[in-house]
Coordinates of C-alpha atoms in Angstrom, one line a residue:
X195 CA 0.0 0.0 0.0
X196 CA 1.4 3.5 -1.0
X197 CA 2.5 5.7 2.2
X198 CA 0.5 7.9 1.5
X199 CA -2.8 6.5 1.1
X200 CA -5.9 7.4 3.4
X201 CA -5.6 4.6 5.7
X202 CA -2.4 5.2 6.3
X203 CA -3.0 8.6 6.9
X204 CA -5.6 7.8 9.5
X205 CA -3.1 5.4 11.2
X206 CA -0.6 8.1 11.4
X207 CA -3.2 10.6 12.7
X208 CA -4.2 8.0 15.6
X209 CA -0.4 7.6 16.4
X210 CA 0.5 8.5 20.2
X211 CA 2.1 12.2 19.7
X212 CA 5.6 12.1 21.1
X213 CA 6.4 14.5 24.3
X214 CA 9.2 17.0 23.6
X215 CA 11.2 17.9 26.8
X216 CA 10.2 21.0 28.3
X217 CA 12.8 24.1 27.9
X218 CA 11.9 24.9 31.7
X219 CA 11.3 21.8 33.5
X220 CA 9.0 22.0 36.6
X221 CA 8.7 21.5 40.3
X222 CA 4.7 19.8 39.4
X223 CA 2.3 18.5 42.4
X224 CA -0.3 15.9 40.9
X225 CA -3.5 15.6 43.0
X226 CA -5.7 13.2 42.3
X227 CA -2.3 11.0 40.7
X228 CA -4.4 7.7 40.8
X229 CA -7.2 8.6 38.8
X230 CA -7.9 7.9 35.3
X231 CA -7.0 11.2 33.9
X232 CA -3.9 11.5 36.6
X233 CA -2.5 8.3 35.9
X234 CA -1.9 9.3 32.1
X235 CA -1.0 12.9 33.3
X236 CA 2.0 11.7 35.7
X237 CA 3.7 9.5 32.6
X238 CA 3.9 12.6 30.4
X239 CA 5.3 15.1 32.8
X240 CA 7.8 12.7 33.6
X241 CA 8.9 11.8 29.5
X242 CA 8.4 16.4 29.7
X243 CA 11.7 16.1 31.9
X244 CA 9.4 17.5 35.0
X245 CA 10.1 16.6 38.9
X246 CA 6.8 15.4 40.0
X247 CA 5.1 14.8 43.1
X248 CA 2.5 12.5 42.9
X249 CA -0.4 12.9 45.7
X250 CA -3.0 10.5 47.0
X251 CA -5.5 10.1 50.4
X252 CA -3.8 6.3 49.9
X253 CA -0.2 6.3 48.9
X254 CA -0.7 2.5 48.8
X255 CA -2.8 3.0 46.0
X256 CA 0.6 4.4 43.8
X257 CA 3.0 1.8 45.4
X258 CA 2.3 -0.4 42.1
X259 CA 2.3 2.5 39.7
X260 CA 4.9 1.8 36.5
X261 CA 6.3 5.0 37.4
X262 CA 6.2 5.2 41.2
X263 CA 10.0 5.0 41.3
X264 CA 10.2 8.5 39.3
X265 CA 8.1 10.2 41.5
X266 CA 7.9 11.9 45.2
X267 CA 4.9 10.1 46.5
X268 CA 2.8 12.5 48.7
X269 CA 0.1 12.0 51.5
X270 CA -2.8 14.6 50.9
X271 CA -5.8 14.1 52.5
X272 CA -7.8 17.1 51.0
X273 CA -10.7 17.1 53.7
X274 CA -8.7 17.8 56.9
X275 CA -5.6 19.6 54.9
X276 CA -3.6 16.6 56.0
X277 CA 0.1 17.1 53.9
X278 CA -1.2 19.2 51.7
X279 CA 1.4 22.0 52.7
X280 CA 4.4 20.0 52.6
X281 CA 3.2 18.8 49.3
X282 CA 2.9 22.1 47.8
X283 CA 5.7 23.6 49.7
X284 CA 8.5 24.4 46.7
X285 CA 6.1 23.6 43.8
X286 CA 5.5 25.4 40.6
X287 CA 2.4 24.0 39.2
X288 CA -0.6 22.1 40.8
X289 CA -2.8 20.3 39.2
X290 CA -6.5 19.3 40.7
X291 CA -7.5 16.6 39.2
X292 CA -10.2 15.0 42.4
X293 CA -13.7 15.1 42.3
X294 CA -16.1 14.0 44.9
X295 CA -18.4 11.5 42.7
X296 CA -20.1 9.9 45.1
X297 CA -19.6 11.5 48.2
X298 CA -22.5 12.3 50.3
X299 CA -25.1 15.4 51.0
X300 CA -22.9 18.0 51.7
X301 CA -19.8 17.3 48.7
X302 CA -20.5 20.2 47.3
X303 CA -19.3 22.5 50.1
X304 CA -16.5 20.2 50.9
X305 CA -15.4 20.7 47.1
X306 CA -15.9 24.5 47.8
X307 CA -13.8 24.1 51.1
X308 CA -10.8 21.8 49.8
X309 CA -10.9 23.9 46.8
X310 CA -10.6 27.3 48.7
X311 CA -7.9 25.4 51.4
X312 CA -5.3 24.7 47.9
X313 CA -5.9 27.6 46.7
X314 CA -4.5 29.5 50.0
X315 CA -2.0 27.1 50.4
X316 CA -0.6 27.6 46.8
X317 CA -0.5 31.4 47.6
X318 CA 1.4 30.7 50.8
X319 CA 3.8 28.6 49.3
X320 CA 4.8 30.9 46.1
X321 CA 2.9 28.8 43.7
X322 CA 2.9 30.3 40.2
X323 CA 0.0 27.9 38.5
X324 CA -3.2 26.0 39.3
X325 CA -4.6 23.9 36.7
X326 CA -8.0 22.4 37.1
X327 CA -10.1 20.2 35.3
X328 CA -14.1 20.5 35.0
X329 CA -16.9 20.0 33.0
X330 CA -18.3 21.5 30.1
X331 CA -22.2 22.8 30.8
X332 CA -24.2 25.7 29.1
X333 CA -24.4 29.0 30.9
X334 CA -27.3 30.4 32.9
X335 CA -29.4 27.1 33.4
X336 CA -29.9 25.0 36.0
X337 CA -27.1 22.3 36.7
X338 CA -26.8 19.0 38.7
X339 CA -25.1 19.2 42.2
X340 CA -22.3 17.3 40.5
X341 CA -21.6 20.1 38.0
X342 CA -22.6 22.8 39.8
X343 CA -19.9 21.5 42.2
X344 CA -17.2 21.5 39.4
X345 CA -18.3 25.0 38.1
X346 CA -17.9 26.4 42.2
X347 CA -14.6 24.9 42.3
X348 CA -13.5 26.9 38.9
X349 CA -14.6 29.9 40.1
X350 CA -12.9 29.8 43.4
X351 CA -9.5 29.1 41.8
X352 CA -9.8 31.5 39.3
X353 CA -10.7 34.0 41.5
X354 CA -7.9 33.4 43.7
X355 CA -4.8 35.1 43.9
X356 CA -3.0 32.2 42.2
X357 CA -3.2 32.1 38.3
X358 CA -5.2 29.5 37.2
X359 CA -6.2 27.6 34.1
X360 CA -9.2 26.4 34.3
X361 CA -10.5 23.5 31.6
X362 CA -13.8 22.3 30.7
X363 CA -14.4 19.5 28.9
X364 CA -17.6 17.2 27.5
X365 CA -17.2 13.0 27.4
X366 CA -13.9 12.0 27.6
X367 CA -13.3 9.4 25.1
X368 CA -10.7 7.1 25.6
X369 CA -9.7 3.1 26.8
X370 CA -11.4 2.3 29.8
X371 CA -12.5 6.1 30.4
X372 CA -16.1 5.9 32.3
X373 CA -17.9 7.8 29.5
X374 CA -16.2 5.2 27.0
X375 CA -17.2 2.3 28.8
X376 CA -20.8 3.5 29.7
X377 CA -21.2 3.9 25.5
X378 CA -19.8 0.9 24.9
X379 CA -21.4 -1.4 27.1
X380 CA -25.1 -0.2 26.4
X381 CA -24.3 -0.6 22.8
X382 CA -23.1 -4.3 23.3
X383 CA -26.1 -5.0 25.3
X384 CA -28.9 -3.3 24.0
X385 CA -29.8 -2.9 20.3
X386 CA -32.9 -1.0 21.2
X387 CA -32.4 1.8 24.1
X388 CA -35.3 3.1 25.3
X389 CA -33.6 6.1 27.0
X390 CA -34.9 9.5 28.5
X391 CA -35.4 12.3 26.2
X392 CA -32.1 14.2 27.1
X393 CA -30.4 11.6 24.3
X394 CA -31.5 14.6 22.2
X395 CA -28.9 16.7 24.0
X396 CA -26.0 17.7 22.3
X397 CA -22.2 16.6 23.2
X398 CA -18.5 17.7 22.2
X399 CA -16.4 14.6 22.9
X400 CA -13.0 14.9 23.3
X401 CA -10.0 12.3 23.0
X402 CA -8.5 11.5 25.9
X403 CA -5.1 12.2 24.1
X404 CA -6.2 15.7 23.3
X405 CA -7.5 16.5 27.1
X406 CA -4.0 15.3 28.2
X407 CA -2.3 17.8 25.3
X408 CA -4.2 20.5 26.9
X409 CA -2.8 19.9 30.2
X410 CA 0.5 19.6 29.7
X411 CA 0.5 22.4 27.3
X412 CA -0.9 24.5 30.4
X413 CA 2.4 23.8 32.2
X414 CA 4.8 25.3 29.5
X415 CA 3.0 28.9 28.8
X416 CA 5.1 31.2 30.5
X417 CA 2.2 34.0 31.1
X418 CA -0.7 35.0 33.2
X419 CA -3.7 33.0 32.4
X420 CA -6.3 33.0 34.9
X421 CA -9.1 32.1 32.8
X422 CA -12.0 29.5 32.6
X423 CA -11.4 27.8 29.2
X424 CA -13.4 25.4 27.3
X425 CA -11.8 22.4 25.1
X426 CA -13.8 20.5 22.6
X427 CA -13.5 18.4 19.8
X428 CA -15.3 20.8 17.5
X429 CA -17.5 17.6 16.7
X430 CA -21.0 18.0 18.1
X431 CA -23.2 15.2 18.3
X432 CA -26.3 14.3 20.2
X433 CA -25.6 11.2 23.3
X434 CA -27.9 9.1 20.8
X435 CA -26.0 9.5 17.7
X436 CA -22.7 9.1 19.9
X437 CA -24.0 5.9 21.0
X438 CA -25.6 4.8 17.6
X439 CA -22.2 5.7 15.6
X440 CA -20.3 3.8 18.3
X441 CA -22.1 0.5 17.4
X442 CA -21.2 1.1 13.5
X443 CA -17.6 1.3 14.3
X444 CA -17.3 -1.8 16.8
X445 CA -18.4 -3.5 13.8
X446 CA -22.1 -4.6 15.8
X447 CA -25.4 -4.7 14.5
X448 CA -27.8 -1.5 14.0
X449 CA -28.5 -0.1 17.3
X450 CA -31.8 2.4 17.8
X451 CA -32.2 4.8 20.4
X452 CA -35.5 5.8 21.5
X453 CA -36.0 9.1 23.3
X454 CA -38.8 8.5 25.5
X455 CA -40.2 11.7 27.7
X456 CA -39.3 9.7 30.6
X457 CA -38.6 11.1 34.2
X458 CA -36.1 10.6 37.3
X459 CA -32.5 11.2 35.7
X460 CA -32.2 9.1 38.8
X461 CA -33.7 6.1 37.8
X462 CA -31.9 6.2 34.5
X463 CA -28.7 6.1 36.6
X464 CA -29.7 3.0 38.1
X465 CA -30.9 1.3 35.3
X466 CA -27.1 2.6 33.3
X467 CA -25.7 0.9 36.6
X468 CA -26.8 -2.4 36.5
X469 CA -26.2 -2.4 32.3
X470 CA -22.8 -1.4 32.7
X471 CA -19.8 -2.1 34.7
X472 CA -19.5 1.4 36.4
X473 CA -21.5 1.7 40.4
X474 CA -24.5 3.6 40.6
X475 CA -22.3 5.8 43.1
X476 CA -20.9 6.8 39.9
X477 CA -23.9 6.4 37.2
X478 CA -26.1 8.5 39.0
X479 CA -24.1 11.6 38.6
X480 CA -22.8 11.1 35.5
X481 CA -26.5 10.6 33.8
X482 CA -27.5 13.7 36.0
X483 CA -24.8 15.5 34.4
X484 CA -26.2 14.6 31.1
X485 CA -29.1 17.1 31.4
X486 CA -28.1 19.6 29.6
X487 CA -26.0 20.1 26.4
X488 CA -22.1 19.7 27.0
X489 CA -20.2 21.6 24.1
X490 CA -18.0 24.4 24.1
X491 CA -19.2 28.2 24.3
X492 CA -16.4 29.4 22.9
X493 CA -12.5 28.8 21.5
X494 CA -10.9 31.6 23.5
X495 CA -8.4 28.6 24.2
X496 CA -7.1 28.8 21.1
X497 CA -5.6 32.1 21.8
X498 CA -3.4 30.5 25.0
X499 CA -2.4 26.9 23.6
X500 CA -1.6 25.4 20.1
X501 CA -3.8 22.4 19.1
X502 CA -2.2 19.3 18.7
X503 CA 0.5 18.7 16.2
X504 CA -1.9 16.2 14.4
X505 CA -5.0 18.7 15.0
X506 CA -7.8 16.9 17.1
X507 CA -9.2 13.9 16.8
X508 CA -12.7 13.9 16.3
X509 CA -15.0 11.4 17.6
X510 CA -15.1 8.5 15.2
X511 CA -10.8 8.8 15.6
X512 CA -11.4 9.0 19.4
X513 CA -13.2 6.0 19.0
X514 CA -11.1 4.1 16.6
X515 CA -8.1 5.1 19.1
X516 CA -10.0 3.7 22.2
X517 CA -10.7 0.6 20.1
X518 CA -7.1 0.1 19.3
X519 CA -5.6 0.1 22.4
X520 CA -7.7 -2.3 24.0
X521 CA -7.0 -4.7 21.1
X522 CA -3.7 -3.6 21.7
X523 CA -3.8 -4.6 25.5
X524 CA -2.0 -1.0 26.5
X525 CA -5.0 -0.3 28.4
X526 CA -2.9 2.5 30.9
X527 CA -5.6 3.3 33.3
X528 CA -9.5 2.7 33.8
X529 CA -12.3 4.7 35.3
X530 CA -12.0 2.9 38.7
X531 CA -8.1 3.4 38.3
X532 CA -7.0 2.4 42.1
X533 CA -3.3 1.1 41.3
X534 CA -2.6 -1.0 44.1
X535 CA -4.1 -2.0 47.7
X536 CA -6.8 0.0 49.6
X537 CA -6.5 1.1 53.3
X538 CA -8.3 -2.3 54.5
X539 CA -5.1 -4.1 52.5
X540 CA -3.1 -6.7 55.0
X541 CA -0.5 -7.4 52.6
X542 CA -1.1 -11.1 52.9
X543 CA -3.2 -12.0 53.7
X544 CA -4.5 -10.3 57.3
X545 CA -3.1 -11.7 60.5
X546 CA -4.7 -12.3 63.8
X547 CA -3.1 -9.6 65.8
X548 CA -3.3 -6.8 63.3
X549 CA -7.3 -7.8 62.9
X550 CA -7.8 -8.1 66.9
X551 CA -11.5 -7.7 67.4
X552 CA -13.3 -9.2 64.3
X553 CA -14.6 -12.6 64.1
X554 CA -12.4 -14.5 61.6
X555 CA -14.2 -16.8 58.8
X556 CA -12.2 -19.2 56.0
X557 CA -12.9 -21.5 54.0
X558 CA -9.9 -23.7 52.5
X559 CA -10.3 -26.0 49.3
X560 CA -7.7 -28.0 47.6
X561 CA -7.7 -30.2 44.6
X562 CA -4.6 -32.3 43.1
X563 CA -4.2 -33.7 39.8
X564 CA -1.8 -35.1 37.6
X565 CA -3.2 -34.8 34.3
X566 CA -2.3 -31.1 33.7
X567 CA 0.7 -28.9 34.1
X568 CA 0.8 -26.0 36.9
X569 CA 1.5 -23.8 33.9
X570 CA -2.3 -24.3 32.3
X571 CA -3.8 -24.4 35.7
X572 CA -2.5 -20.6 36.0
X573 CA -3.7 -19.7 32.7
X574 CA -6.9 -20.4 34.0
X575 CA -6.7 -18.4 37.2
X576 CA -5.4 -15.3 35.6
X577 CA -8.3 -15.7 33.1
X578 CA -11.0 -16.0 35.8
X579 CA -13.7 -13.5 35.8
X580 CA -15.3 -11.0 33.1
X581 CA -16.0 -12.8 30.3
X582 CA -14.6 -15.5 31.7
X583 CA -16.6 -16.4 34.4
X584 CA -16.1 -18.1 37.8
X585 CA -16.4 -21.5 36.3
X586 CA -19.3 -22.7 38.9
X587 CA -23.1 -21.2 39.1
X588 CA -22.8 -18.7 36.8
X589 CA -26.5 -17.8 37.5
X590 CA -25.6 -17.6 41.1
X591 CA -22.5 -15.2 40.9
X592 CA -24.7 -13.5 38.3
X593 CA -27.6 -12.5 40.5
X594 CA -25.3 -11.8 43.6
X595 CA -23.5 -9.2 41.2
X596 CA -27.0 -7.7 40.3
X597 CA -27.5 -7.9 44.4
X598 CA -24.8 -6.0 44.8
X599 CA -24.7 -3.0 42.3
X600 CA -28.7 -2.0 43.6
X601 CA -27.3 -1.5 47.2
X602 CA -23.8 0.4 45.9
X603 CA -21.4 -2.0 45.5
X604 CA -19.0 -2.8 42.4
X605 CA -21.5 -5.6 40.8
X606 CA -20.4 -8.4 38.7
X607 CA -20.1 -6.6 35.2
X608 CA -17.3 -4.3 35.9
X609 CA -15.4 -7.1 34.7
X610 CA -11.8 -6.9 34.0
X611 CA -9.2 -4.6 32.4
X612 CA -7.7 -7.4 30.0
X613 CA -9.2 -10.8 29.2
X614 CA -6.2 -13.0 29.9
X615 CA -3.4 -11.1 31.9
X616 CA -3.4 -9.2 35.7
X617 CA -1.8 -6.8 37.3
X618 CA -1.5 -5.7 40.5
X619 CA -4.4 -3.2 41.2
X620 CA -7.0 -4.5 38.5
X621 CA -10.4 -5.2 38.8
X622 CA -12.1 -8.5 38.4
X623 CA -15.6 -8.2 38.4
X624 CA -16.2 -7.2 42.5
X625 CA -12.7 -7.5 43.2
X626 CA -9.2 -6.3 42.7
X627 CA -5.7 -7.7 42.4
X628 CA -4.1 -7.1 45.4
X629 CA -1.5 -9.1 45.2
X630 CA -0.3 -11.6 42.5
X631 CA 3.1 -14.4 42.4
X632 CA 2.8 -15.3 38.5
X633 CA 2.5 -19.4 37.9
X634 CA 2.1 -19.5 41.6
X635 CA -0.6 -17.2 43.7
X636 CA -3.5 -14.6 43.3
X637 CA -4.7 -12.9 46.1
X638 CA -8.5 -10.9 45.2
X639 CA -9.5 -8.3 47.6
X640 CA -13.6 -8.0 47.7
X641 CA -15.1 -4.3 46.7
X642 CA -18.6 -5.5 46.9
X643 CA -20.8 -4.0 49.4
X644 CA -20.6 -6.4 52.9
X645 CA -20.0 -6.1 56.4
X646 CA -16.6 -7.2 56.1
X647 CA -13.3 -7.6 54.6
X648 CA -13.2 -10.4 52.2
X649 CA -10.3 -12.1 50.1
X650 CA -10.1 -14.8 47.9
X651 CA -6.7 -16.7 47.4
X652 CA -5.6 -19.5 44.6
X653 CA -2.5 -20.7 44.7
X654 CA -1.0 -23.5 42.6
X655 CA 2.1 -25.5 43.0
X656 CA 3.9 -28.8 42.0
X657 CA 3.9 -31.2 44.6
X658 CA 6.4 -34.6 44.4
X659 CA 5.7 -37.0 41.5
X660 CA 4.7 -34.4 38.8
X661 CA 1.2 -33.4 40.7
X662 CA -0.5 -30.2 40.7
X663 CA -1.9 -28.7 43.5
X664 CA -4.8 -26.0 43.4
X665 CA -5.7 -24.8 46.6
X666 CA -8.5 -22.0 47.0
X667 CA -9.0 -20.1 50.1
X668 CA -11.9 -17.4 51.1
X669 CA -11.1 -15.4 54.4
X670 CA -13.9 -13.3 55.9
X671 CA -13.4 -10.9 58.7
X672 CA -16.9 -9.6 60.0
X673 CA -17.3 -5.8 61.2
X674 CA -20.8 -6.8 62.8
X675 CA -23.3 -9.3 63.9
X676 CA -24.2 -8.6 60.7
X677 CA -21.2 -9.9 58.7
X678 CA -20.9 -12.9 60.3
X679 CA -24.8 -13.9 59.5
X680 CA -23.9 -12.5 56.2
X681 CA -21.2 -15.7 56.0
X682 CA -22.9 -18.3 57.8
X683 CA -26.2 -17.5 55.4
X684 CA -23.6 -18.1 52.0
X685 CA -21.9 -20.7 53.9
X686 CA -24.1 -23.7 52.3
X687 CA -23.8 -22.2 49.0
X688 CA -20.1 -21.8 49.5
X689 CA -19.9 -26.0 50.4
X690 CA -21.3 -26.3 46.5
X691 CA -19.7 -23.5 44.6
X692 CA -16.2 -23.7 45.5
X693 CA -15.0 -27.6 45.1
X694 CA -17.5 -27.2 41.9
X695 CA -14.8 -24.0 40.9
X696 CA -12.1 -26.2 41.4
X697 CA -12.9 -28.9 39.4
X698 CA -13.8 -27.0 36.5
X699 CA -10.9 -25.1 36.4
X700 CA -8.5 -27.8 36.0
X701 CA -11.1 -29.8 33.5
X702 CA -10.7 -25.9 31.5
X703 CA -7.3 -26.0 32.0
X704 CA -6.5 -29.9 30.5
X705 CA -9.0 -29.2 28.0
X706 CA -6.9 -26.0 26.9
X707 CA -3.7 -28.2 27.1
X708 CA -5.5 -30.7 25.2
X709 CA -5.8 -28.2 22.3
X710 CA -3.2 -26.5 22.4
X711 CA -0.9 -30.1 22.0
X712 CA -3.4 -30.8 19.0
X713 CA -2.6 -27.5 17.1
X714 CA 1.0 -28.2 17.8
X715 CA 0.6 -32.2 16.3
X716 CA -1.3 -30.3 13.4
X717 CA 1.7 -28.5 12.4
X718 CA 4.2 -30.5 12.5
X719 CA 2.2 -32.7 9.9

C-alpha cells in the first residue's frame, strides 16, 4: 500500500504524539495522581523532563504504579488539609485533578472548602499555576449538584490570587474512560435503548489524548492566564447518535435509540448501573450531568495553547483510538483506576493480631491432579472473571452481582481490564488484584458491598511426583453481627460453589492443554 494512502494517513493521525522535553522543567504537584486522567497525566510530565510529586488520600494506592519509582509520593488528605502544605511547599504547578463522585449530602461545600484550602496554600507557598479540570455545561441554566460542584470549584481558583487555568471539557473518550465504557457497554447489550429524552442533548467529545495535550500544554505557557477555558473536539453530536455511531464502528449490529419523555434522571442512573460495569455511586451523577447540552461556548483557548501537532481527533478517531488500544492490550488506566491495595489491604493475607477484634471466617479448598501442568492451571486463574466467568453457578455469581450494584457496590459486570493477563491493582468483576506471584498465587480483595473484609486466594504449586496442586481459600473478617450472618447464610452455597470452581478449572485447563498439543501435532504434519 502506498505511504500515502488514506488509511495510512488515518493510522498516522491515531499515532500516540511524542512528548518533547520541556525548555523549563518544573517542580509539578499531581492531585488526584491515581485517577484515570492522573495516571496518564503523571507519565507525560515525567517523558516532559518535569520533577513530580504524585499525591494521594492512599499512597498505597501508587506503590504499584509503572512510574512510582520516578516520583515523590505524597500523602494529601484534602478534607482535613492533611500534607497538603508539605506537598505544595517548593512547587511550581498544581494540578487538581479529584472530584467527589459519590460522596454524600454535603460534597458540594467540601469541594468548595478543599478547593478554597489549595488555593491558600498555593498562595502561601509561592505557587505560580493552578490547573483544574471540570466539566463542560451551558451558561445560565440550571445544573446538577455534581456540575454545579465542578463550576464552584473553577470559580474559586480562578478567582484566587493564584493564576489558574481552568479547563472544561464534554465526554472524555478514551480506553477504559467511564464515558467510553458506559457507551460501549449499552451498545453491546442493548440494540434498542429506550432512553430519557435528554439523548437529544448535544455533546462535544474529546479524545483523551487531546484533554492530556491540553494539560501539559498549560504547564509550558510562561504568562498570566487565569481564565475559565473550554476544550472541545469541535465535533458536536447528540448522546444518541454518539451511542448509535459507536455501534457502526465496533463492527455490531444497527442499534436504535429511542427518546422516551421519561422522568427521574435518577432512575436512568440505576438502570445505566446495572447495564454497565460502572457503580450507581458513579452512574447517578454522571447521567444527572447529562441534562443539559455539553459543548463548548467558545475557543478563546485557542488564543493561550496550540492544538495538537496532528490537530484533534474527532469522535469517530477517538473512538477508533479507544478501540485500538484495548486490542492492543495497552489499556494504561480505567475509570476505577486504584493502582494498588486499599487502606483495608493486610498485605497477605491479614493476620490475627493486626485484625484483633473481628470474628475470623475461612474456607480452604484444595484439589490435586496429575493430568495437567501447573502452567495451564494458571492460565486459567489469571483468566478468571469478566467474560470469563467463575467456572461454577454462573447464574448464582450473576444475581449476587446484580444484588450487589442496587445497594452500591461494584456488581459483577465491571469485569476486568484485559481478558487473559493481571496486574497488580485490577479489577475483576467485584474484586481487585491485590496481590499476584505469576504461575504461583493470586490474592482478590472484595469491593462489593458487605459487612466485612473479604479475600479470595488460589495458589498453585507442584507437589512430588509431577502433581499439581490448586488450593482455594476465602477469608472473611466480620465488622458486625451482621457480617458474620452474612457468611454463615452463603456458607451452604459456598460447600457447593467452591470444590464445583475447582474442578472446572482444571477440566478448562487440561482441556486447553488438550488443544493446544493438537494444534501443535497439526503443524508439524
Amino acid at each position: 500500500m502506498d505511504e500515502s494512502s488514506p488509511d495510512n494517513a488515518h493510522q498516522d493521525r491515531l499515532a500516540r504524539e511524542k512528548i518533547e522535553p520541556s525548555e523549563h522543567p518544573k517542580e509539578i504537584l499531581v492531585l488526584g495522581a491515581t485517577g484515570y486522567i492522573g495516571g496518564r497525566l503523571v507519565p507525560r510530565l515525567l517523558q516532559a523532563g518535569h520533577h513530580v510529586r504524585a499525591a494521594a488520600r492512599s499512597v498505597t494506592k501508587l506503590e504499584n504504579a509503572p512510574w512510582r519509582d520516578q516520583v515523590e509520593i505524597h500523602h494529601v488528605d484534602l478534607e482535613d488539609n492533611e500534607g497538603l502544605d508539605e506537598a505544595m511547599r517548593g512547587v511550581d504547578v498544581v494540578y487538581l485533578l479529584v472530584h467527589a463522585m459519590g460522596g454524600g449530602g454535603d460534597f458540594e461545600e467540601r469541594e468548595a472548602e478543599s478547593a478554597r484550602r489549595i488555593a491558600a496554600t498555593a498562595e502561601r507557598e509561592g505557587v505560580s499555576r493552578i490547573i483544574y479540570l471540570g466539566g463542560l455545561h451551558p451558561e445560565g441554566v440550571r445544573l446538577s449538584p455534581h456540575m454545579r460542584s465542578r463550576a464552584e470549584v473553577a470559580r474559586i481558583l480562578v478567582e484566587s490570587p493564584v493564576d489558574t487555568v481552568a479547563f472544561q471539557a464534554g465526554i472524555i473518550i478514551g480506553s477504559g474512560s467511564a464515558s467510553f465504557e458506559m457507551i460501549r457497554h449499552l451498545a453491546l447489550k442493548l440494540r434498542l435503548m429506550p432512553a430519557p429524552d435528554w439523548v437529544q442533548n448535544n455533546v462535544e467529545p474529546l479524545a483523551i489524548r487531546d484533554v492530556l495535550h491540553y494539560l501539559l500544554a498549560a504547564t509550558e505557557y510562561s504568562g498570566q492566564i487565569n481564565r475559565i477555558l473550554d476544550i472541545g473536539s469541535g465535533d458536536v453530536m447528540s448522546y444518541s447518535k454518539v451511542m448509535e455511531e459507536f455501534s457502526s464502528m465496533a463492527g455490531l449490529k444497527p442499534r436504535k435509540v429511542l427518546p422516551l419523555p421519561l422522568p427521574a434522571a435518577t432512575l436512568s442512573g440505576i438502570w445505566v448501573g446495572l447495564v454497565t460495569p460502572l457503580p450507581m455511586t458513579l452512574t447517578i451523577p454522571l447521567v444527572r450531568s447529562l441534562q443539559n447540552d455539553a459543548v463548548t461556548n467558545n475557543s478563546d483557548v485557542d488564543d493561550y495553547f496550540p492544538r495538537p501537532p496532528a490537530g484533534l481527533l474527532n469522535y469517530s478517531e477517538a473512538v477508533s483510538l479507544a478501540l485500538k488500544r484495548e486490542e492492543e492490550g495497552s489499556i494504561d488506566t480505567t475509570w476505577d483506576a486504584d493502582i494498588g491495595p486499599l487502606e483495608h489491604s493486610a498485605g497477605a493475607l491479614p493476620s490475627d493480631p493486626d485484625w484483633a477484634g473481628l470474628r475470623r471466617y475461612e474456607d480452604v479448598r484444595t484439589i490435586e491432579t496429575d493430568k495437567v501442568s501447573s502452567r495451564a492451571v494458571w492460565e486459567v486463574i489469571e483468566a478468571i472473571g469478566g467474560t470469563n466467568g467463575w467456572h461454577s453457578w454462573p447464574l448464582a455469581w450473576k444475581v449476587r452481582g446484580v444484588w450487589d450494584k442496587l445497594v452500591g457496590g461494584a456488581g459483577l459486570n465491571r469485569g476486568r481490564r484485559l481478558p487473559d493477563t493481571l496486574r497488580v491493582g485490577d479489577p475483576v468483576d467485584w474484586w481487585r488484584v491485590e496481590k499476584m506471584e505469576p504461575g504461583h498465587r493470586l490474592l482478590l480483595r472484595a469491593e462489593m458491598k458487605v459487612s466485612g473484609y473479604a479475600w479470595l486466594e488460589f495458589s498453585v504449586d507442584e507437589l512430588e511426583g509431577g502433581t499439581v496442586q490448586l488450593k482455594q481459600r476465602a477469608l472473611f473478617y466480620a465488622k458486625s453481627i451482621r457480617g458474620s450472618v452474612y457468611w454463615m447464610s452463603m456458607a451452604p452455597f459456598h460447600r457447593s460453589i467452591f470444590p464445583t470452581m475447582l474442578e472446572n478449572i482444571i477440566e478448562t485447563a487440561r482441556l486447553s492443554e488438550q488443544n493446544e498439543t493438537s494444534a501443535d501435532s497439526a503443524g508439524v504434519r
